[in-house]
PDB file of C-alpha atoms in Angstrom:
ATOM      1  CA  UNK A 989     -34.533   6.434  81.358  1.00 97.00           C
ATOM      2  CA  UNK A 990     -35.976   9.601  83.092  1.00 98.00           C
ATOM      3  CA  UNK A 991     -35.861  10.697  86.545  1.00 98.00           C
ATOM      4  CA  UNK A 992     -38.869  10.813  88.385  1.00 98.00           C
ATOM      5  CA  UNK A 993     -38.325  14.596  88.943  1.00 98.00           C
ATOM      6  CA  UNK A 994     -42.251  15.278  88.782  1.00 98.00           C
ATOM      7  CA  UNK A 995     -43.298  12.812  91.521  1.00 97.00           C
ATOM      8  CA  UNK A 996     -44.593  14.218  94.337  1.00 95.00           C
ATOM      9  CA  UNK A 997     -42.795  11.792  97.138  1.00 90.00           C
ATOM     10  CA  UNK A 998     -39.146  12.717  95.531  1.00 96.00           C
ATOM     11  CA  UNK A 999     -36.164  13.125  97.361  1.00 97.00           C
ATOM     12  CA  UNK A1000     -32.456  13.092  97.067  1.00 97.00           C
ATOM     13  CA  UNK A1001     -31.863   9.443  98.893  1.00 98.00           C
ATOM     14  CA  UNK A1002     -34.636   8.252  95.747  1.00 98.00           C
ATOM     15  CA  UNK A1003     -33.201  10.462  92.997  1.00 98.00           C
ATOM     16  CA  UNK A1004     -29.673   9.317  93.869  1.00 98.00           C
ATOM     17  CA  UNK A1005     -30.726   5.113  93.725  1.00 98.00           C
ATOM     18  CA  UNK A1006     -32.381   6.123  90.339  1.00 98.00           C
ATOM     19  CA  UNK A1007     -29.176   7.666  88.930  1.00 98.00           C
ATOM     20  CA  UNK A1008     -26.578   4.773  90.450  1.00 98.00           C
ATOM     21  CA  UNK A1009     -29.026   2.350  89.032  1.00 97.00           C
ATOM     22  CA  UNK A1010     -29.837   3.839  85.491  1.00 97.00           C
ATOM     23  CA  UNK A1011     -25.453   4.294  84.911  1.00 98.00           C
ATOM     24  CA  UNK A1012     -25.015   0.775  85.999  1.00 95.00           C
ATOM     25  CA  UNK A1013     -27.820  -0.551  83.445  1.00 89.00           C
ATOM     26  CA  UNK A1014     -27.592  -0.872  79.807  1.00 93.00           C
ATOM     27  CA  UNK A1015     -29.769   2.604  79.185  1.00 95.00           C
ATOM     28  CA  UNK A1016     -28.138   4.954  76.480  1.00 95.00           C
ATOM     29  CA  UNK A1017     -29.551   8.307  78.910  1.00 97.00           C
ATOM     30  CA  UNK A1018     -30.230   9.284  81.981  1.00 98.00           C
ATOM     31  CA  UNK A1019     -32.915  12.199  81.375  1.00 98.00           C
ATOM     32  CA  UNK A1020     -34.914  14.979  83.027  1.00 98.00           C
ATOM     33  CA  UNK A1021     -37.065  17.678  82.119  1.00 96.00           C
ATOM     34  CA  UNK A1022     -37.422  21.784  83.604  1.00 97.00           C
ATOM     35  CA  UNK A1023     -40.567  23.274  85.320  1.00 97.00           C
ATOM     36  CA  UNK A1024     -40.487  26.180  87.240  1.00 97.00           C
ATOM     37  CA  UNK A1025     -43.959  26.812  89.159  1.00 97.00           C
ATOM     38  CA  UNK A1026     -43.935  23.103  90.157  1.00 97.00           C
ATOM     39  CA  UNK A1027     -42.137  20.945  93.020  1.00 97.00           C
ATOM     40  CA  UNK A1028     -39.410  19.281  91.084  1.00 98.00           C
ATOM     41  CA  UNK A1029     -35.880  19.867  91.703  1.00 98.00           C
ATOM     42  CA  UNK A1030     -34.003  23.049  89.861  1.00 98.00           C
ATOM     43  CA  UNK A1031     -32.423  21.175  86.361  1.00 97.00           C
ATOM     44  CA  UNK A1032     -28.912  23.422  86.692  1.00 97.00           C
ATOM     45  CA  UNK A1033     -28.630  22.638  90.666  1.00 98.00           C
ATOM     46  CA  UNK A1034     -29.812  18.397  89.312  1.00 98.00           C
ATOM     47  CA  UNK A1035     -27.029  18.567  86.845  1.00 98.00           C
ATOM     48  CA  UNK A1036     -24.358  19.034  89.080  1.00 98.00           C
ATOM     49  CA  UNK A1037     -25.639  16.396  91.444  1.00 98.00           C
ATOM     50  CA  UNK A1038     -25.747  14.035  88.704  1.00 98.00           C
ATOM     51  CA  UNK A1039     -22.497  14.922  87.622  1.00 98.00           C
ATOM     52  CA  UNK A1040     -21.170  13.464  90.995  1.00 98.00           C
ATOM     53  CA  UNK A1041     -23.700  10.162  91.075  1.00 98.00           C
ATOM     54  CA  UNK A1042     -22.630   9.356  87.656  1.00 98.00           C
ATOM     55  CA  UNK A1043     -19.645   7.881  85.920  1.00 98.00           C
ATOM     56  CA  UNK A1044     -21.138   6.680  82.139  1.00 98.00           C
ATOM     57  CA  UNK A1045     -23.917   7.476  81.409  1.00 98.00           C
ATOM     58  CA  UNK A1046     -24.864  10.217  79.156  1.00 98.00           C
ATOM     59  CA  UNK A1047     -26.801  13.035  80.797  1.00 98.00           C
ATOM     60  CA  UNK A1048     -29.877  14.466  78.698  1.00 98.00           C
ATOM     61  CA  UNK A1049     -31.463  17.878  79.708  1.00 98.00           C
ATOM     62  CA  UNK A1050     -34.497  16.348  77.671  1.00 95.00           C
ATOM     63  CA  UNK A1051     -36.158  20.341  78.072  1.00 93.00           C
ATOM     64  CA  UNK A1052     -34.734  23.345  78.724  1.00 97.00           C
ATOM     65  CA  UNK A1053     -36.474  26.514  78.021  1.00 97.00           C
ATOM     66  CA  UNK A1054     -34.234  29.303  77.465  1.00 97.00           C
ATOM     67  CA  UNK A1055     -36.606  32.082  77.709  1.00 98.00           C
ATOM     68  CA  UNK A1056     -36.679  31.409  81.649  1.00 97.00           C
ATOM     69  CA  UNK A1057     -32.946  31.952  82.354  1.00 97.00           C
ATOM     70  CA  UNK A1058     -30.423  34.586  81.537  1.00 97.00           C
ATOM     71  CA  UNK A1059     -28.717  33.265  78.212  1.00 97.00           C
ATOM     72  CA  UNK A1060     -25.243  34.406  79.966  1.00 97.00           C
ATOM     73  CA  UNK A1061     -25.797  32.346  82.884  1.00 97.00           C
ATOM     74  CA  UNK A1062     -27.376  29.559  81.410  1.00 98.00           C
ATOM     75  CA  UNK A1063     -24.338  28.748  79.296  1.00 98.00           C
ATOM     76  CA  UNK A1064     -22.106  29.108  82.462  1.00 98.00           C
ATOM     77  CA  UNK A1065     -24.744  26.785  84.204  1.00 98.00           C
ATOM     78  CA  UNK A1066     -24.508  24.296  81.216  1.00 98.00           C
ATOM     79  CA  UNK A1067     -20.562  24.565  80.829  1.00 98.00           C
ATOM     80  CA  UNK A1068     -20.004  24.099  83.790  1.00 98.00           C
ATOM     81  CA  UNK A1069     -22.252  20.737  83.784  1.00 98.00           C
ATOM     82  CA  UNK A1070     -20.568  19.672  80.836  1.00 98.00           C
ATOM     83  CA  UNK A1071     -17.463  20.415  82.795  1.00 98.00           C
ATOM     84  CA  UNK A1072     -18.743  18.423  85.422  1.00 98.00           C
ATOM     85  CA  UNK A1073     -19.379  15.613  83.498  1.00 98.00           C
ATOM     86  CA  UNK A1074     -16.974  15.089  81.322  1.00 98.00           C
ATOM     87  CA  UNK A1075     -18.816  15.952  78.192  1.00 98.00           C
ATOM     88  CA  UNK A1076     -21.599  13.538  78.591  1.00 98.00           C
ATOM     89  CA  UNK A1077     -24.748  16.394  78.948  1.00 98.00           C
ATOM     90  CA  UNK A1078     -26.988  16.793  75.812  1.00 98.00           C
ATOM     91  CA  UNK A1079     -29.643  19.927  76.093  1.00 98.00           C
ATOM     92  CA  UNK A1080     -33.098  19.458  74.415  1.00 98.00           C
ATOM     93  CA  UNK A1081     -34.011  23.161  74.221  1.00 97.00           C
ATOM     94  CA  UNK A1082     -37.901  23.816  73.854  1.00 95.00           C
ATOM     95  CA  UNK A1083     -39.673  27.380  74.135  1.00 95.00           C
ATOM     96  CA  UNK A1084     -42.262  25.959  77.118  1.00 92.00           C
ATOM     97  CA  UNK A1085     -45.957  25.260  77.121  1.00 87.00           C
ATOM     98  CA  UNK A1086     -46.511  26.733  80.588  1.00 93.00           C
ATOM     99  CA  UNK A1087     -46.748  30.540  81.184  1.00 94.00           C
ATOM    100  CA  UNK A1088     -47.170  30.325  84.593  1.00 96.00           C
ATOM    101  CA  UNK A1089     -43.358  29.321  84.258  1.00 97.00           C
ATOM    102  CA  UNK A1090     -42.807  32.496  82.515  1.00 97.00           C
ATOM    103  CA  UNK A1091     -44.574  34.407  85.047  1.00 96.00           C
ATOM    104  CA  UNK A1092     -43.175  32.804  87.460  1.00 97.00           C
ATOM    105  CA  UNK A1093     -39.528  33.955  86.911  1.00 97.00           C
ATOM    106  CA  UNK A1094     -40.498  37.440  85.474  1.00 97.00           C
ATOM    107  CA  UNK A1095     -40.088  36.539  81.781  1.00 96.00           C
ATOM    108  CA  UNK A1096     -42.243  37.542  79.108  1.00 95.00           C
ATOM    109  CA  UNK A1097     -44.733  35.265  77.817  1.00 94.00           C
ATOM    110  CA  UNK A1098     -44.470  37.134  74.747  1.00 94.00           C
ATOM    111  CA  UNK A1099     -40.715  35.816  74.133  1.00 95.00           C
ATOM    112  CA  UNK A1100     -42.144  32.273  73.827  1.00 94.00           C
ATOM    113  CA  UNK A1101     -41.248  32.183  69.872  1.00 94.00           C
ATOM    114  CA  UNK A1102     -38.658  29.964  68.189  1.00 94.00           C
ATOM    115  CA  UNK A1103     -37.164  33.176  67.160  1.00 95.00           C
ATOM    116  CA  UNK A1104     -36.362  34.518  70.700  1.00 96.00           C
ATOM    117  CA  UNK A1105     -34.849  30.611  71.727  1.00 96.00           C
ATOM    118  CA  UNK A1106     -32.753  31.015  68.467  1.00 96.00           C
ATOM    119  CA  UNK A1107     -31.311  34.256  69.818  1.00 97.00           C
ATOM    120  CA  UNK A1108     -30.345  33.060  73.196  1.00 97.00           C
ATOM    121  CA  UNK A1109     -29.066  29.583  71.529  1.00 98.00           C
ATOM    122  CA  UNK A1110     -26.864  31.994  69.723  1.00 98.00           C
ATOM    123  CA  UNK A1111     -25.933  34.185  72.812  1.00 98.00           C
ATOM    124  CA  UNK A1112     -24.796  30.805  74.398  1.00 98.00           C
ATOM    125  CA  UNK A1113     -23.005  29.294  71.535  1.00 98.00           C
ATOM    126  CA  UNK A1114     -20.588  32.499  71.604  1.00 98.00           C
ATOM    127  CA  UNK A1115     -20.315  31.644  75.333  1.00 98.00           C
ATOM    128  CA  UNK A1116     -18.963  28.296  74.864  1.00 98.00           C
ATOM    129  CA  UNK A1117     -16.878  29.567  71.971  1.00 97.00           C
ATOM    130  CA  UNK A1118     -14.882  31.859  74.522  1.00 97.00           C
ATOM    131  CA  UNK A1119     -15.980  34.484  73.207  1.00 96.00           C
ATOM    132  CA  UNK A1120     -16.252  38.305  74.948  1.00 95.00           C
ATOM    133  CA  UNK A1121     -19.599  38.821  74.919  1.00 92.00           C
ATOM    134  CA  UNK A1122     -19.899  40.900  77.941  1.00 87.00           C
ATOM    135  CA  UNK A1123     -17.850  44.198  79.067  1.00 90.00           C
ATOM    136  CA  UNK A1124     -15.644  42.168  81.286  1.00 91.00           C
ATOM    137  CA  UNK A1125     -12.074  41.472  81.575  1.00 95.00           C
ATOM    138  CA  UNK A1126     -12.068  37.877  80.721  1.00 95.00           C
ATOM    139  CA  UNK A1127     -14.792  35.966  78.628  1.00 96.00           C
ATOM    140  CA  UNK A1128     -17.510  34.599  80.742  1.00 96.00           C
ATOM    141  CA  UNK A1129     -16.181  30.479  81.646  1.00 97.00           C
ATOM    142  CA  UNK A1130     -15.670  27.686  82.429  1.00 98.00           C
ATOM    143  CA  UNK A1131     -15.125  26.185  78.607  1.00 97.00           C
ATOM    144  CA  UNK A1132     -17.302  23.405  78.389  1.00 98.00           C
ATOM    145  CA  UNK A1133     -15.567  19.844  78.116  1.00 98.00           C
ATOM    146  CA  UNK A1134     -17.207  19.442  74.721  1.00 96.00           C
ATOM    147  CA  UNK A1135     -15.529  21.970  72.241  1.00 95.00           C
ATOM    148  CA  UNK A1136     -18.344  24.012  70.811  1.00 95.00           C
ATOM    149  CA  UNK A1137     -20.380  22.864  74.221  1.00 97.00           C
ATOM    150  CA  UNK A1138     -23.191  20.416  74.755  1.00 98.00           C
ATOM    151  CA  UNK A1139     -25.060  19.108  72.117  1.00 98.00           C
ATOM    152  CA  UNK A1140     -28.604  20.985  71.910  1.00 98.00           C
ATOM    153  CA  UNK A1141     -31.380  18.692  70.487  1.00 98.00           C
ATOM    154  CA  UNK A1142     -34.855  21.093  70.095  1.00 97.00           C
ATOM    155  CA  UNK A1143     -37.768  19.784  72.121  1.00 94.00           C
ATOM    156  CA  UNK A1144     -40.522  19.873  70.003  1.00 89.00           C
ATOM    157  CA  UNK A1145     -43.607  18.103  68.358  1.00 87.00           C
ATOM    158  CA  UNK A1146     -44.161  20.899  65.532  1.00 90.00           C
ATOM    159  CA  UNK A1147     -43.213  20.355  62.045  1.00 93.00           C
ATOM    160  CA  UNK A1148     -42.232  24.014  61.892  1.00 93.00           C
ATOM    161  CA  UNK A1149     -40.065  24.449  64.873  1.00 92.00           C
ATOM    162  CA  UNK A1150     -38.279  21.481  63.601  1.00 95.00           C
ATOM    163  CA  UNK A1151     -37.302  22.942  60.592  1.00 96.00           C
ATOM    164  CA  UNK A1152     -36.654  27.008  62.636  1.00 95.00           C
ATOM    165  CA  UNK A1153     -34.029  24.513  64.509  1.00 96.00           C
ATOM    166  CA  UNK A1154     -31.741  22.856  62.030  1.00 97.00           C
ATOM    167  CA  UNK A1155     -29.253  25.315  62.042  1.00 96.00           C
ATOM    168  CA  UNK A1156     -28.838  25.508  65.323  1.00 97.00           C
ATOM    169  CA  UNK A1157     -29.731  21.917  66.759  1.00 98.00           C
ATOM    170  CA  UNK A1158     -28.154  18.360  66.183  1.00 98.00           C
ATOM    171  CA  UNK A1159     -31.501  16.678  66.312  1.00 98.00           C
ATOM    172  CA  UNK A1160     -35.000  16.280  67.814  1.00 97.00           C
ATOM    173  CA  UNK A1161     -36.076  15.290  71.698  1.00 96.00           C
ATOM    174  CA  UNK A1162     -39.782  14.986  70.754  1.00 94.00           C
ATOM    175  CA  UNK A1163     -42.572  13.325  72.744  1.00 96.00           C
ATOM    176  CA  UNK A1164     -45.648  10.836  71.643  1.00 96.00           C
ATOM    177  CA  UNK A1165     -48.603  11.396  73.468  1.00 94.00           C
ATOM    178  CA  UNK A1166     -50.245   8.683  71.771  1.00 93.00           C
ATOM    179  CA  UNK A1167     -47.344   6.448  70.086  1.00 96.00           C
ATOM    180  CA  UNK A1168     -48.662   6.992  66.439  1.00 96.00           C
ATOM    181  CA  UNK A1169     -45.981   5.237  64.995  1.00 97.00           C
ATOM    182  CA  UNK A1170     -47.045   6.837  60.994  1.00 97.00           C
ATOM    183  CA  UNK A1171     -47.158  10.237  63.356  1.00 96.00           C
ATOM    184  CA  UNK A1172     -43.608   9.804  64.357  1.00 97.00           C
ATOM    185  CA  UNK A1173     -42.146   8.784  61.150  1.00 97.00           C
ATOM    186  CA  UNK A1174     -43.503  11.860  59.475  1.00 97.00           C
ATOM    187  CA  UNK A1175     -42.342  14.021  62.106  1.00 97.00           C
ATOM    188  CA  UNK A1176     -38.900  12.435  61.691  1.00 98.00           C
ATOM    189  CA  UNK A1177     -38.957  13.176  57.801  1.00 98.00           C
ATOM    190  CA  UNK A1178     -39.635  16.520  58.433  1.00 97.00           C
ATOM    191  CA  UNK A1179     -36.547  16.445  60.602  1.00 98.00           C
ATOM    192  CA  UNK A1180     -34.171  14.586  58.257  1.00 98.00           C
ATOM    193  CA  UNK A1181     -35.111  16.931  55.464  1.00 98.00           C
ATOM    194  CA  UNK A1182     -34.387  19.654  57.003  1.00 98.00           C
ATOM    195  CA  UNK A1183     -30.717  18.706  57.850  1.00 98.00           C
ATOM    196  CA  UNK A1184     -30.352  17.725  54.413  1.00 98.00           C
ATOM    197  CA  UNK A1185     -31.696  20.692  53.145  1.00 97.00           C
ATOM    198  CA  UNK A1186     -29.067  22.677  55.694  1.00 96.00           C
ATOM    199  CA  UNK A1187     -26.151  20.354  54.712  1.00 97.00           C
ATOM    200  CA  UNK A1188     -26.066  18.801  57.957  1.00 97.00           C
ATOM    201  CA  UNK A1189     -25.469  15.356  59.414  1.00 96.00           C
ATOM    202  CA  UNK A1190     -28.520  13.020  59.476  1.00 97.00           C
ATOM    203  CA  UNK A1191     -30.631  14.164  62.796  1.00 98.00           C
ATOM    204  CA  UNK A1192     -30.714  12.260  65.858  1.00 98.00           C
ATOM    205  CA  UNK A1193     -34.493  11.657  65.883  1.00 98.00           C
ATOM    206  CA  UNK A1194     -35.206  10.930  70.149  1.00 98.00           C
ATOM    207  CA  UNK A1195     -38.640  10.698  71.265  1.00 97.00           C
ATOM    208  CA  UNK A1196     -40.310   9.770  74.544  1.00 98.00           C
ATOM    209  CA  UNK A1197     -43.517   8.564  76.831  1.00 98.00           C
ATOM    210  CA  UNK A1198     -44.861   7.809  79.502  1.00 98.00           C
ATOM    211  CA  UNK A1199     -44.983   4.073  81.062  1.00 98.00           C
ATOM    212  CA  UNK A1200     -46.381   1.914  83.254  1.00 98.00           C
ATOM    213  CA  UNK A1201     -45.244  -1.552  83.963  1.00 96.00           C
ATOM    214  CA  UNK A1202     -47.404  -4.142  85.231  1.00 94.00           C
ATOM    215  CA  UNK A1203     -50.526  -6.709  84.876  1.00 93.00           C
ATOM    216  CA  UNK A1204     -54.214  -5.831  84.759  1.00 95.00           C
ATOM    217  CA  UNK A1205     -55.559  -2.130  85.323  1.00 96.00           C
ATOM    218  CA  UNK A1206     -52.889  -1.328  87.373  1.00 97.00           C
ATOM    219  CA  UNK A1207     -50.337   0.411  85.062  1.00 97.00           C
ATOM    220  CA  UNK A1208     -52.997   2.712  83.165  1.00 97.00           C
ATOM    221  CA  UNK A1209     -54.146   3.827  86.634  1.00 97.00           C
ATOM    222  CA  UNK A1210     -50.629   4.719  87.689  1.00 97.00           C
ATOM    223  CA  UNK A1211     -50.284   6.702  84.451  1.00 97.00           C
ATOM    224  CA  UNK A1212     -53.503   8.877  84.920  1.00 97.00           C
ATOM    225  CA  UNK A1213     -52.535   8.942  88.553  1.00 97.00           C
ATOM    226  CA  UNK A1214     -49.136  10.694  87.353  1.00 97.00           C
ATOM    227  CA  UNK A1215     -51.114  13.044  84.883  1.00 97.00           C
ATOM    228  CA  UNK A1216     -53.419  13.917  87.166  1.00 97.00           C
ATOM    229  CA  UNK A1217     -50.274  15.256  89.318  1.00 97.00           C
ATOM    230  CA  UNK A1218     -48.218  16.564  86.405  1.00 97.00           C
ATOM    231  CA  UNK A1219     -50.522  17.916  84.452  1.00 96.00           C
ATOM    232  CA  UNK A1220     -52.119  20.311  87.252  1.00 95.00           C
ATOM    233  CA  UNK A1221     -52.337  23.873  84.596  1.00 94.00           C
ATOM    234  CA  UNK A1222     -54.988  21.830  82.447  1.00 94.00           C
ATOM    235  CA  UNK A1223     -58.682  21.569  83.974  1.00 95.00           C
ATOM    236  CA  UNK A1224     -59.234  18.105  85.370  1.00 95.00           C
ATOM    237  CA  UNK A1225     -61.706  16.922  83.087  1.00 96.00           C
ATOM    238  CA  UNK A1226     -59.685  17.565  80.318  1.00 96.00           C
ATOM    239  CA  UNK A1227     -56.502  15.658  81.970  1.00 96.00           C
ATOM    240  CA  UNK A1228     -58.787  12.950  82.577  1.00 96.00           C
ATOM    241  CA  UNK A1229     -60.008  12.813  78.856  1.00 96.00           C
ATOM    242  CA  UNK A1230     -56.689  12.617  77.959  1.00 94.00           C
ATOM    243  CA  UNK A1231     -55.176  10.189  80.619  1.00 95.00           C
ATOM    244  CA  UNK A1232     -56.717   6.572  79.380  1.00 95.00           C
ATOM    245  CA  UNK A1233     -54.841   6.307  76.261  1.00 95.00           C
ATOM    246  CA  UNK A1234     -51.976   8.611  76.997  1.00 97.00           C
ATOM    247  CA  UNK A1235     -48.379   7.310  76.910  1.00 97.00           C
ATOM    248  CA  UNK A1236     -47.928   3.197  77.454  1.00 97.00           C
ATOM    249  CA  UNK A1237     -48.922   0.538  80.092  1.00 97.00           C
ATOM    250  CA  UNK A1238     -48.295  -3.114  80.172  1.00 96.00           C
ATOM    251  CA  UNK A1239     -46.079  -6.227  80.472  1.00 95.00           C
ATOM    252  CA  UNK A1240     -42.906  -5.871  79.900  1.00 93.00           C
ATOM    253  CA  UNK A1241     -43.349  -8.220  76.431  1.00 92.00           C
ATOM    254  CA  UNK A1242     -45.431  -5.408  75.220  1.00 95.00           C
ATOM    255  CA  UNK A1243     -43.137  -2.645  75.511  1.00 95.00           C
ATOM    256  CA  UNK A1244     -40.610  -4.884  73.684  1.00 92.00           C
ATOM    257  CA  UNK A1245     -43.130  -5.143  70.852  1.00 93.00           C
ATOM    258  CA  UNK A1246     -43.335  -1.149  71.647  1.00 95.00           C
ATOM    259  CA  UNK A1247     -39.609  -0.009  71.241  1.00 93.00           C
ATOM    260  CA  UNK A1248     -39.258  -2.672  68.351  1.00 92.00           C
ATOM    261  CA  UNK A1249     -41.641  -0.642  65.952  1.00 95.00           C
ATOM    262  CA  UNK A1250     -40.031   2.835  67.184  1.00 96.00           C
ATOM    263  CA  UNK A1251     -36.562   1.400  65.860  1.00 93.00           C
ATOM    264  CA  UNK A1252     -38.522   0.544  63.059  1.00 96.00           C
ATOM    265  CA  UNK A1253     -39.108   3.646  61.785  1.00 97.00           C
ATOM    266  CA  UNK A1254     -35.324   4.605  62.437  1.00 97.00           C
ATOM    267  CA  UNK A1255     -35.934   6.239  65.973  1.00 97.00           C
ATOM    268  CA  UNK A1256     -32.338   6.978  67.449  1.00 97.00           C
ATOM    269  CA  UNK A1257     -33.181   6.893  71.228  1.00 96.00           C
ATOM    270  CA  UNK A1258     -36.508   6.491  73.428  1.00 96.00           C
ATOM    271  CA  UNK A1259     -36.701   8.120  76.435  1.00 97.00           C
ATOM    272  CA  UNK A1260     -38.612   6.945  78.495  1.00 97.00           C
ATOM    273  CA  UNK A1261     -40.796   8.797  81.524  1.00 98.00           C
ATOM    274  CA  UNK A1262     -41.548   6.852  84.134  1.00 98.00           C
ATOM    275  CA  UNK A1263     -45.012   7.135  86.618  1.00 98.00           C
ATOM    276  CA  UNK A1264     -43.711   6.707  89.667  1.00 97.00           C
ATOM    277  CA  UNK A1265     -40.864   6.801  92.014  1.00 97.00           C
ATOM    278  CA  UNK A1266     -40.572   2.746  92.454  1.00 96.00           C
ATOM    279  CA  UNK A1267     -37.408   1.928  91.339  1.00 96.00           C
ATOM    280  CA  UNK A1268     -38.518  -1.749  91.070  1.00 95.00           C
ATOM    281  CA  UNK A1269     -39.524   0.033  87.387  1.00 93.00           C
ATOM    282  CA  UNK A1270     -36.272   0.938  86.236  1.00 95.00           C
ATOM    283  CA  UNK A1271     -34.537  -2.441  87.481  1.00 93.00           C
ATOM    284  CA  UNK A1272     -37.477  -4.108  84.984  1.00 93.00           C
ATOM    285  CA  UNK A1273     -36.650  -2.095  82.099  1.00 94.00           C
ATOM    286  CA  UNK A1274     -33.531  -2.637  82.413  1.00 92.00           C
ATOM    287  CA  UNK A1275     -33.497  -6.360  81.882  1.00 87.00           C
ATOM    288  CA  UNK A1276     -35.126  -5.595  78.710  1.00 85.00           C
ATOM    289  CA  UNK A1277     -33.013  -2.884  77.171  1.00 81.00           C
ATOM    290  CA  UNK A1278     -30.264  -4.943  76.447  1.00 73.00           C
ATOM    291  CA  UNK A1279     -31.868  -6.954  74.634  1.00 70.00           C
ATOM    292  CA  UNK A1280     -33.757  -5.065  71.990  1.00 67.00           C
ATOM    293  CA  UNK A1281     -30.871  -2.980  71.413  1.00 64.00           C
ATOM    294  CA  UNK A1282     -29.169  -5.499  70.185  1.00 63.00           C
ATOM    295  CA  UNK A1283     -31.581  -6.844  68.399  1.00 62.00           C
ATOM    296  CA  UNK A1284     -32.710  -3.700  66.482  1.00 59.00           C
ATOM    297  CA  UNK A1285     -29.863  -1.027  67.494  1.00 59.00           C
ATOM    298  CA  UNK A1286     -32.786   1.497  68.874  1.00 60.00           C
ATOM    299  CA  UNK A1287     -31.609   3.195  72.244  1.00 64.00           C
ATOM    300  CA  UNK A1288     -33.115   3.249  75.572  1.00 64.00           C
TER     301      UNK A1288
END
C-alpha cells in the first residue's frame, strides 16, 4: 500500500494513521514515491519518520531518482534509513520523467540516462561497502543494517532500462497505466531474461496502479480527480484523455478478480497507489489482502 504523499490535504496526523494502519494489516509494503517541484513530503526526511511509526512492515522507496541528490549523501540518507529500520527499506531507483525536478534542484537534465543512474548506483554501493571514497579520515557511515545496503529494484516501464539494470538491481518496481495483463507479462520476461542472462537470481517483478474503491461513478471520478492534481506538468486536456481508463476503480470483488490475474502471470508484489487521503480505503483493502494472498501467493 502507498502513502498518499501526492494528495493535496496531507499532513503528518494523516500520514502517521496511514503508516500505523498499513504495519498492522496484512500488506507486504508500505510505499512512496519522490517529486521535487511538487507539495509532497521530502522521501529521505519520510523515511526516517516511518522508521519511527513502523515496527514490520517493509518500507519501499517505490522511486528514487538519483540524478537529483548527491550520490555521497544519498547513500548516507539511505543507510541511515536502513539503519533506522532495521533493514526493512527497498529503493526502486528510476532516472525521472519530470525536468522541472531536475531544474528544480540544479541538476542537469542532460544526466537523465540509465548510464549516469548506473554511475551513482555504483558511487553508493561503495558507500555501503565502507569503502573510502572521499578524502576523509574515516569512510563516509553509518553501515546500513542490510550488508551490501538496501535492496535497489529499477523503476521502470522500458524494456531497455530493464535489461541496463540487471547488474545492478534485484528486480523491477514498474507501473501499469492501463493493467494490460499480456503488457506486463512481457515486460516481466524481459526482466527474468535478463537475470538469467547475468547469472542472477530470478527478479522480483513489482508493479503498481492507481485505485479507487467504491460503487457507481464515484471511484473513476476520484481517480481523474487525483490525476488531474498529480499530473499538473502535462496539459489538461491531455491528463483528461488519459484519466477515464487510467489505473483501476471498483468494488472491492473486482480488484480481487484484479490482483488474481497479476499473480497469474507470476507478479511478485502490487503496489498499490491510492486516490485519496481517506483511510476508510486502506482499512477496505486490507480485508481483502489476506485473502488473495493466500489464495494465489501474489503480494499486496
Amino acid at each position: 500500500m502507498t502513502l498518499p504523499v501526492m494528495e493535496p490535504d496531507v499532513d503528518a496526523d494523516i500520514l502517521k494513521r496511514w503508516a500505523h494502519t498499513i504495519d498492522e494489516g496484512p500488506f507486504s509494503s508500505l510505499c512512496w514515491g519522490e517529486r521535487i517541484a511538487f507539495g509532497n513530503p521530502d522521501s529521505l526526511t519520510l523515511l526516517g519518520a516511518l522508521a519511527g511509526w513502523t515496527e514490520r512492515v517493509p518500507l519501499v522507496a517505490t522511486v528514487v531518482v538519483p540524478q537529483l541528490h548527491d550520490p555521497v549523501m544519498l547513500a548516507k540518507g539511505l543507510a541511515t534509513g536502513d539503519l533506522l529500520c532495521g533493514g526493512r527499506l527497498t529503493v526502486g531507483l528510476g532516472v525521472g520523467g519530470r525536468h522541472e525536478d531536475y531544474r528544480a534542484v540544479g541538476a542537469d537534465p542532460k544526466s537523465q540516462t540509465m548510464r549516469d543512474m548506473a554511475e551513482r548506483v555504483a558511487i553508493m554501493q561503495r558507500v555501503w561497502a565502507g569503502e573510502k571514497i572521499t578524502d576523509s579520515v574515516l569512510p563516509v557511515g553509518p553501515s546500513p543494517a542490510r550488508e551490501g545496503g538496501p535492496r535497489l529494484l529499477v523503476g521502470t516501464t522500458g524494456p531497455k532500462t530493464v535489461r541496463s539494470a540487471a547488474p545492478w538491481a534485484e528486480g523491477l518496481a514498474g507501473i501499469s497505466m492501463d493493467l494490460d495483463l499480456e503488457k506486463e507479462n512481457a515486460l516481466f520476461d524481459v526482466a527474468r531474461d535478463a537475470w538469467a542472462a547475468a547469472g542472477k537470481p530470478k527478479p522480483h517483478l513489482a508493479t503498481s496502479f492507481w485505485f479507487a474503491l467504491g460503487e457507481g461513478d464515484a471511484p473513476r471520478q476520484q481517480v481523474i480527480q487525483h490525476l488531474r492534481h498529480y499530473m499538473n506538468w502535462i496539459p489538461r486536456e491531455y491528463v483528461d484523455a488519459l484519466a477515464p481508463t487510467a489505473g483501476w476503480a471498483g468494488t472491492e470483488e473486482e480488484l480481487v478478480a484484479v490482483l488474481r490475474g497479476f499473480a497469474e502471470i507470476g507478479t511478485s508484489e502490487v503496489h498499490l497507489i491510492p486516490t485519496s487521503s481517506d483511510i476508510d480505503q486502506v482499512r477496505r483493502v486490507a480485508e481483502l489482502v489476506s485473502e488473495v494472498s493466500a489464495h494465489t501467493g501474489v503480494s499486496a
